């Protein structure tokens, strides 16, 4: 099979010929139909991530179909359409697993990081890490939903927001353009916050009821004028963006951060205390969360905007994504 590998930290992607891998007893072999490229794939290029060894095939937005199952696998059969996201399996025996907190597993696998991922024609994946893809969802659309989709969908549905509440999505990119659609479909009064005024029309098309141009007005003031946000979903990986919206939270408001900045953010605690509000983080989801995301997306016609490339163009496709030029997610079709 053809696969894209990172042979050592800092190396360019290399397309190689490899043997098709056999699934272990508790694994499934997936014939990859599409695999999204995500910012977190940069960990594989950079090296140093716990559990990462090179050479490694990246890719944790894997959509395909079951090609072969290991001898202990009962949940999946050949031909099933399945996907795998960042959460690549868990041990079932550590303390978080015993409490059902599989995402927090102390021995968690990460697809395309602790084992080879979806930048290839085939990938073997632990059976518990797979989500079923609904019939009416394209593999190319499903792929980004397995990381960017589940992250935003899961963050919103685990927040305290109720239908009708004011929910703002900060940043309209790979995560934010999905967050807006989910917020609208969930029945929230949806605000798009962006420093790019040229994204106004797109934001309204994706379901925003309001657009706040944060390059021209104070985002916190604008949110307070709308009544104060019950939730702000922070997708822009910037400390100053995070700091700029804390004052826009309403009573019991939550700033749920999913876009992680490289620098620390300064939070005005007095603002939190006065409004009884909180700044918190959210990461991804386990396989059933991914499947819920795919099912809801199919039900409500939530689709990512994608650019597609063949495996041979992985390097150029990755660069477009890292340089923020892609609209909005990049998907490889092996
Ligand atoms: Zn990702
Ligand atoms: Zn565990």
Coordinates of C-alpha atoms and ligand atoms in Angstrom, one line a residue:
X1 CA 0.0 0.0 0.0
X2 CA 1.0 3.6 -0.3
X3 CA 1.5 5.5 3.0
X4 CA 2.8 9.0 4.0
X5 CA 5.4 8.8 6.7
X6 CA 7.4 11.1 8.9
X7 CA 10.7 9.3 9.2
X8 CA 12.2 11.5 12.0
X9 CA 11.3 14.8 13.8
X10 CA 11.4 17.8 11.4
X11 CA 11.4 15.6 8.3
X12 CA 9.1 16.3 5.3
X13 CA 6.4 13.8 4.5
X14 CA 7.5 10.9 2.4
X15 CA 5.3 8.7 0.3
X16 CA 6.4 5.1 0.6
X17 CA 5.3 1.6 -0.4
X18 CA 4.5 -0.6 2.6
X19 CA 3.0 -4.0 3.3
X20 CA -0.7 -3.8 4.1
X21 CA -0.8 -4.3 7.9
X22 CA -2.7 -7.2 9.5
X23 CA -5.1 -6.4 12.4
X24 CA -4.2 -7.6 15.9
X25 CA -6.8 -9.8 17.7
X26 CA -8.6 -6.7 19.1
X27 CA -8.1 -4.5 16.0
X28 CA -9.9 -3.7 12.8
X29 CA -8.2 -3.0 9.5
X30 CA -9.7 0.1 7.8
X31 CA -9.5 0.7 4.1
X32 CA -9.1 4.5 4.2
X33 CA -11.4 6.5 1.9
X34 CA -10.5 9.9 3.3
X35 CA -8.3 11.3 6.1
X36 CA -8.3 14.9 7.3
X37 CA -5.2 16.9 8.0
X38 CA -5.3 18.6 11.4
X39 CA -3.1 21.2 13.2
X40 CA -2.3 18.5 15.8
X41 CA -0.6 16.5 13.1
X42 CA 2.2 19.0 13.7
X43 CA 3.1 17.0 16.8
X44 CA 4.1 14.1 14.6
X45 CA 6.3 16.4 12.6
X46 CA 7.8 18.1 15.6
X47 CA 8.4 15.0 17.7
X48 CA 8.6 14.9 21.5
X49 CA 5.0 14.0 22.2
X50 CA 4.6 11.2 24.9
X51 CA 4.2 7.8 23.2
X52 CA 5.3 9.0 19.8
X53 CA 8.0 7.1 17.9
X54 CA 9.3 7.6 14.3
X55 CA 8.7 6.6 11.5
X56 CA 5.1 7.4 12.0
X57 CA 2.1 7.6 9.6
X58 CA 0.0 10.6 10.8
X59 CA -3.7 11.2 10.5
X60 CA -6.4 11.0 13.2
X61 CA -9.5 12.0 11.0
X62 CA -9.8 8.6 9.4
X63 CA -12.9 7.7 7.4
X64 CA -13.2 4.4 5.5
X65 CA -14.7 0.9 5.7
X66 CA -13.8 -2.3 7.5
X67 CA -11.5 -4.4 5.4
X68 CA -10.6 -7.2 8.0
X69 CA -11.3 -7.8 11.7
X70 CA -9.2 -9.4 14.4
X71 CA -10.2 -12.7 15.9
X72 CA -11.7 -11.1 19.2
X73 CA -13.7 -8.4 17.4
X74 CA -17.4 -8.9 17.5
X75 CA -18.7 -5.3 17.1
X76 CA -17.6 -4.8 13.4
X77 CA -17.9 -6.7 10.2
X78 CA -16.2 -6.4 6.8
X79 CA -17.8 -3.5 4.8
X80 CA -19.0 -1.5 7.8
X81 CA -18.3 2.2 7.2
X82 CA -16.3 3.5 10.1
X83 CA -14.2 6.4 11.3
X84 CA -11.4 6.9 13.9
X85 CA -10.5 10.2 15.6
X86 CA -7.8 11.5 18.0
X87 CA -8.9 9.1 20.8
X88 CA -7.4 5.9 19.5
X89 CA -8.4 3.4 22.2
X90 CA -8.2 2.9 26.0
X91 CA -7.2 0.2 28.5
X92 CA -10.5 -0.4 30.2
X93 CA -8.7 -1.1 33.5
X94 CA -7.1 2.2 34.8
X95 CA -9.1 4.3 37.3
X96 CA -10.5 6.8 34.8
X97 CA -11.6 3.9 32.5
X98 CA -13.2 2.1 35.5
X99 CA -15.3 5.3 35.9
X100 CA -16.2 5.3 32.2
X101 CA -13.9 8.3 31.5
X102 CA -12.3 6.7 28.5
X103 CA -11.0 10.0 27.1
X104 CA -9.0 10.5 30.3
X105 CA -7.5 6.9 30.1
X106 CA -4.0 6.9 31.6
X107 CA -2.9 4.5 28.8
X108 CA -4.9 6.1 26.0
X109 CA -3.8 5.5 22.4
X110 CA -3.8 8.4 19.9
X111 CA -4.6 7.6 16.3
X112 CA -1.7 8.6 14.0
X113 CA 0.5 9.3 16.9
X114 CA 1.0 6.3 19.2
X115 CA 0.1 4.0 16.2
X116 CA 0.1 4.6 12.5
X117 CA -2.9 6.7 11.2
X118 CA -4.9 7.5 8.1
X119 CA -2.4 9.1 5.7
X120 CA -2.4 5.7 4.0
X121 CA -4.5 3.3 2.0
X122 CA -5.0 1.1 5.1
X123 CA -4.8 1.6 8.9
X124 CA -5.3 -0.9 11.8
X125 CA -7.2 0.6 14.7
X126 CA -8.3 -0.8 18.1
X127 CA -12.0 -1.9 17.8
X128 CA -13.2 0.4 20.7
X129 CA -11.9 3.5 18.8
X130 CA -14.2 3.2 15.9
X131 CA -17.4 5.2 15.1
X132 CA -20.0 4.1 12.6
X133 CA -20.5 6.5 9.7
X134 CA -24.1 7.0 8.7
X135 CA -25.0 5.9 5.1
X136 CA -25.9 9.4 3.9
X137 CA -22.6 11.0 5.0
X138 CA -19.7 11.2 2.6
X139 CA -16.3 9.9 3.8
X140 CA -14.7 13.2 2.8
X141 CA -17.3 15.1 4.9
X142 CA -17.1 12.6 7.8
X143 CA -13.3 12.8 8.1
X144 CA -13.0 16.4 9.6
X145 CA -16.0 15.7 11.8
X146 CA -14.0 13.0 13.6
X147 CA -11.7 15.7 15.1
X148 CA -12.9 19.3 14.4
X149 CA -16.5 18.2 14.5
X150 CA -16.6 16.1 17.6
X151 CA -14.5 18.7 19.5
X152 CA -17.0 21.5 18.8
X153 CA -20.2 19.4 19.0
X154 CA -19.1 17.8 22.3
X155 CA -17.9 21.0 23.9
X156 CA -21.3 22.6 23.1
X157 CA -23.5 19.7 24.2
X158 CA -21.6 19.3 27.5
X159 CA -21.9 23.0 28.3
X160 CA -24.7 24.4 30.3
X161 CA -26.4 26.2 27.3
X162 CA -30.1 25.5 26.7
X163 CA -32.1 26.2 23.5
X164 CA -32.6 29.9 23.2
X165 CA -29.5 30.8 25.2
X166 CA -26.9 33.2 23.7
X167 CA -24.0 31.2 22.5
X168 CA -21.0 32.8 20.8
X169 CA -18.5 31.1 18.6
X170 CA -15.1 32.9 18.5
X171 CA -13.1 32.4 15.4
X172 CA -14.5 31.2 12.0
X173 CA -12.0 28.6 10.8
X174 CA -11.7 24.9 10.8
X175 CA -13.3 24.5 14.2
X176 CA -15.5 27.6 14.2
X177 CA -17.3 27.1 10.9
X178 CA -18.5 23.8 12.4
X179 CA -19.2 25.2 15.8
X180 CA -21.5 27.8 14.2
X181 CA -23.5 25.2 12.4
X182 CA -23.9 23.1 15.6
X183 CA -24.8 26.1 17.7
X184 CA -27.5 27.0 15.3
X185 CA -28.8 23.5 14.9
X186 CA -28.9 23.0 18.7
X187 CA -31.3 26.0 18.9
X188 CA -29.0 28.5 20.5
X189 CA -29.2 32.2 19.6
X190 CA -25.8 32.2 17.8
X191 CA -23.2 34.9 17.7
X192 CA -20.2 34.7 15.3
X193 CA -17.2 36.6 16.7
X194 CA -14.4 37.2 14.2
X195 CA -11.6 39.7 13.5
X196 CA -12.2 39.2 9.8
X197 CA -15.2 41.4 8.7
X198 CA -15.1 39.6 5.3
X199 CA -16.5 36.5 7.0
X200 CA -19.8 38.1 7.9
X201 CA -21.8 36.7 5.0
X202 CA -20.4 33.2 5.5
X203 CA -21.1 33.3 9.2
X204 CA -24.7 34.3 8.6
X205 CA -25.0 31.5 6.0
X206 CA -23.7 28.9 8.5
X207 CA -26.4 29.9 11.0
X208 CA -25.2 32.9 13.0
X209 CA -27.9 35.2 14.1
X210 CA -25.4 38.0 14.9
X211 CA -22.0 38.8 13.6
X212 CA -19.6 40.8 15.8
X213 CA -16.5 42.3 14.0
X214 CA -14.0 42.1 16.8
X215 CA -11.5 44.1 14.7
X216 CA -13.9 47.1 14.9
X217 CA -15.7 46.8 18.2
X218 CA -15.1 45.4 21.7
X219 CA -16.2 41.8 21.7
X220 CA -17.1 41.8 25.4
X221 CA -19.2 44.9 25.1
X222 CA -21.0 43.6 22.0
X223 CA -21.9 40.3 23.9
X224 CA -23.2 42.3 26.9
X225 CA -25.4 44.4 24.6
X226 CA -26.9 41.1 23.4
X227 CA -27.6 40.2 27.0
X228 CA -24.4 38.4 28.0
X229 CA -23.2 35.0 26.6
X230 CA -24.2 31.8 28.3
X231 CA -21.4 30.1 26.5
X232 CA -18.5 31.4 24.3
X233 CA -16.8 28.6 22.3
X234 CA -13.2 29.7 21.9
X235 CA -11.8 28.3 18.8
X236 CA -9.2 31.0 18.0
X237 CA -5.9 29.7 19.4
X238 CA -4.9 33.1 20.8
X239 CA -4.5 34.3 24.4
X240 CA -5.6 37.9 23.5
X241 CA -8.8 36.5 21.9
X242 CA -9.5 34.5 25.0
X243 CA -8.9 37.5 27.3
X244 CA -11.1 39.7 25.1
X245 CA -14.4 37.8 25.7
X246 CA -14.3 37.0 29.4
X247 CA -16.1 40.3 30.0
X248 CA -18.8 39.2 27.6
X249 CA -20.0 36.3 29.7
X250 CA -23.5 36.6 31.3
X251 CA -24.5 35.1 34.7
X252 CA -23.1 31.5 35.0
X253 CA -21.5 32.0 31.7
X254 CA -18.8 29.7 30.4
X255 CA -15.9 30.4 28.1
X256 CA -15.2 26.9 26.7
X257 CA -11.8 26.9 25.1
X258 CA -11.0 24.3 22.4
X259 CA -8.4 26.2 20.4
X260 CA -5.2 26.1 22.5
X261 CA -2.8 29.1 22.4
X262 CA 0.9 28.6 22.9
X263 CA 1.1 31.3 25.5
X264 CA -0.7 31.8 28.8
X265 CA -3.9 33.9 29.0
X266 CA -4.5 36.5 31.7
X267 CA -8.0 36.3 33.1
X268 CA -9.7 39.1 35.1
X269 CA -10.9 37.0 38.1
X270 CA -13.1 39.8 39.3
X271 CA -15.2 39.5 36.2
X272 CA -15.6 35.8 36.8
X273 CA -16.6 36.3 40.5
X274 CA -19.1 39.0 39.7
X275 CA -20.9 36.9 37.1
X276 CA -20.3 33.5 38.7
X277 CA -18.8 32.6 35.3
X278 CA -16.0 30.2 34.3
X279 CA -13.2 29.7 31.9
X280 CA -12.7 26.0 31.0
X281 CA -11.3 23.7 28.4
X282 CA -12.6 20.8 26.3
X283 CA -10.9 18.2 24.2
X284 CA -12.4 15.9 21.6
X285 CA -14.5 12.8 22.5
X286 CA -14.4 9.1 22.5
X287 CA -15.7 6.9 19.7
X288 CA -19.4 7.1 20.7
X289 CA -19.1 10.8 20.9
X290 CA -17.7 10.8 17.4
X291 CA -20.6 8.7 16.2
X292 CA -23.1 11.0 17.9
X293 CA -21.4 13.9 16.0
X294 CA -21.6 12.1 12.7
X295 CA -25.3 11.1 13.3
X296 CA -26.3 14.6 14.3
X297 CA -24.4 16.1 11.4
X298 CA -26.2 13.8 8.9
X299 CA -29.6 14.6 10.6
X300 CA -29.1 18.4 10.4
X301 CA -27.0 18.6 7.3
X302 CA -23.9 19.9 9.1
X303 CA -21.0 19.6 6.7
X304 CA -17.4 20.9 6.7
X305 CA -16.1 23.0 3.9
X306 CA -13.1 21.1 2.6
X307 CA -10.3 21.0 0.1
X308 CA -9.2 17.5 -1.1
X309 CA -5.8 16.3 -2.2
X310 CA -4.2 12.9 -3.1
X311 CA -1.6 11.3 -0.8
X312 CA 1.2 12.5 -3.0
X313 CA 0.3 16.1 -2.2
X314 CA 0.2 15.7 1.5
X315 CA 3.1 18.1 2.1
X316 CA 1.5 20.9 0.1
X317 CA -1.9 20.2 1.6
X318 CA -0.4 20.3 5.1
X319 CA 1.4 23.6 4.4
X320 CA -1.9 25.2 3.3
X321 CA -3.6 24.1 6.5
X322 CA -0.7 25.3 8.7
X323 CA -0.5 28.6 6.9
X324 CA -4.2 29.2 7.5
X325 CA -4.9 29.3 3.7
X326 CA -7.2 26.3 3.5
X327 CA -11.0 26.9 3.5
X328 CA -11.5 25.3 6.0
X329 CA -10.3 21.7 6.4
X330 CA -8.0 19.7 4.2
X331 CA -8.7 16.1 3.4
X332 CA -6.5 13.5 1.8
X333 CA -8.1 10.9 -0.5
X334 CA -5.8 7.8 -0.7
Ligands
LIG1 ZN1 -7.3 16.9 15.2
LIG2 ZN1 -7.6 3.3 30.9

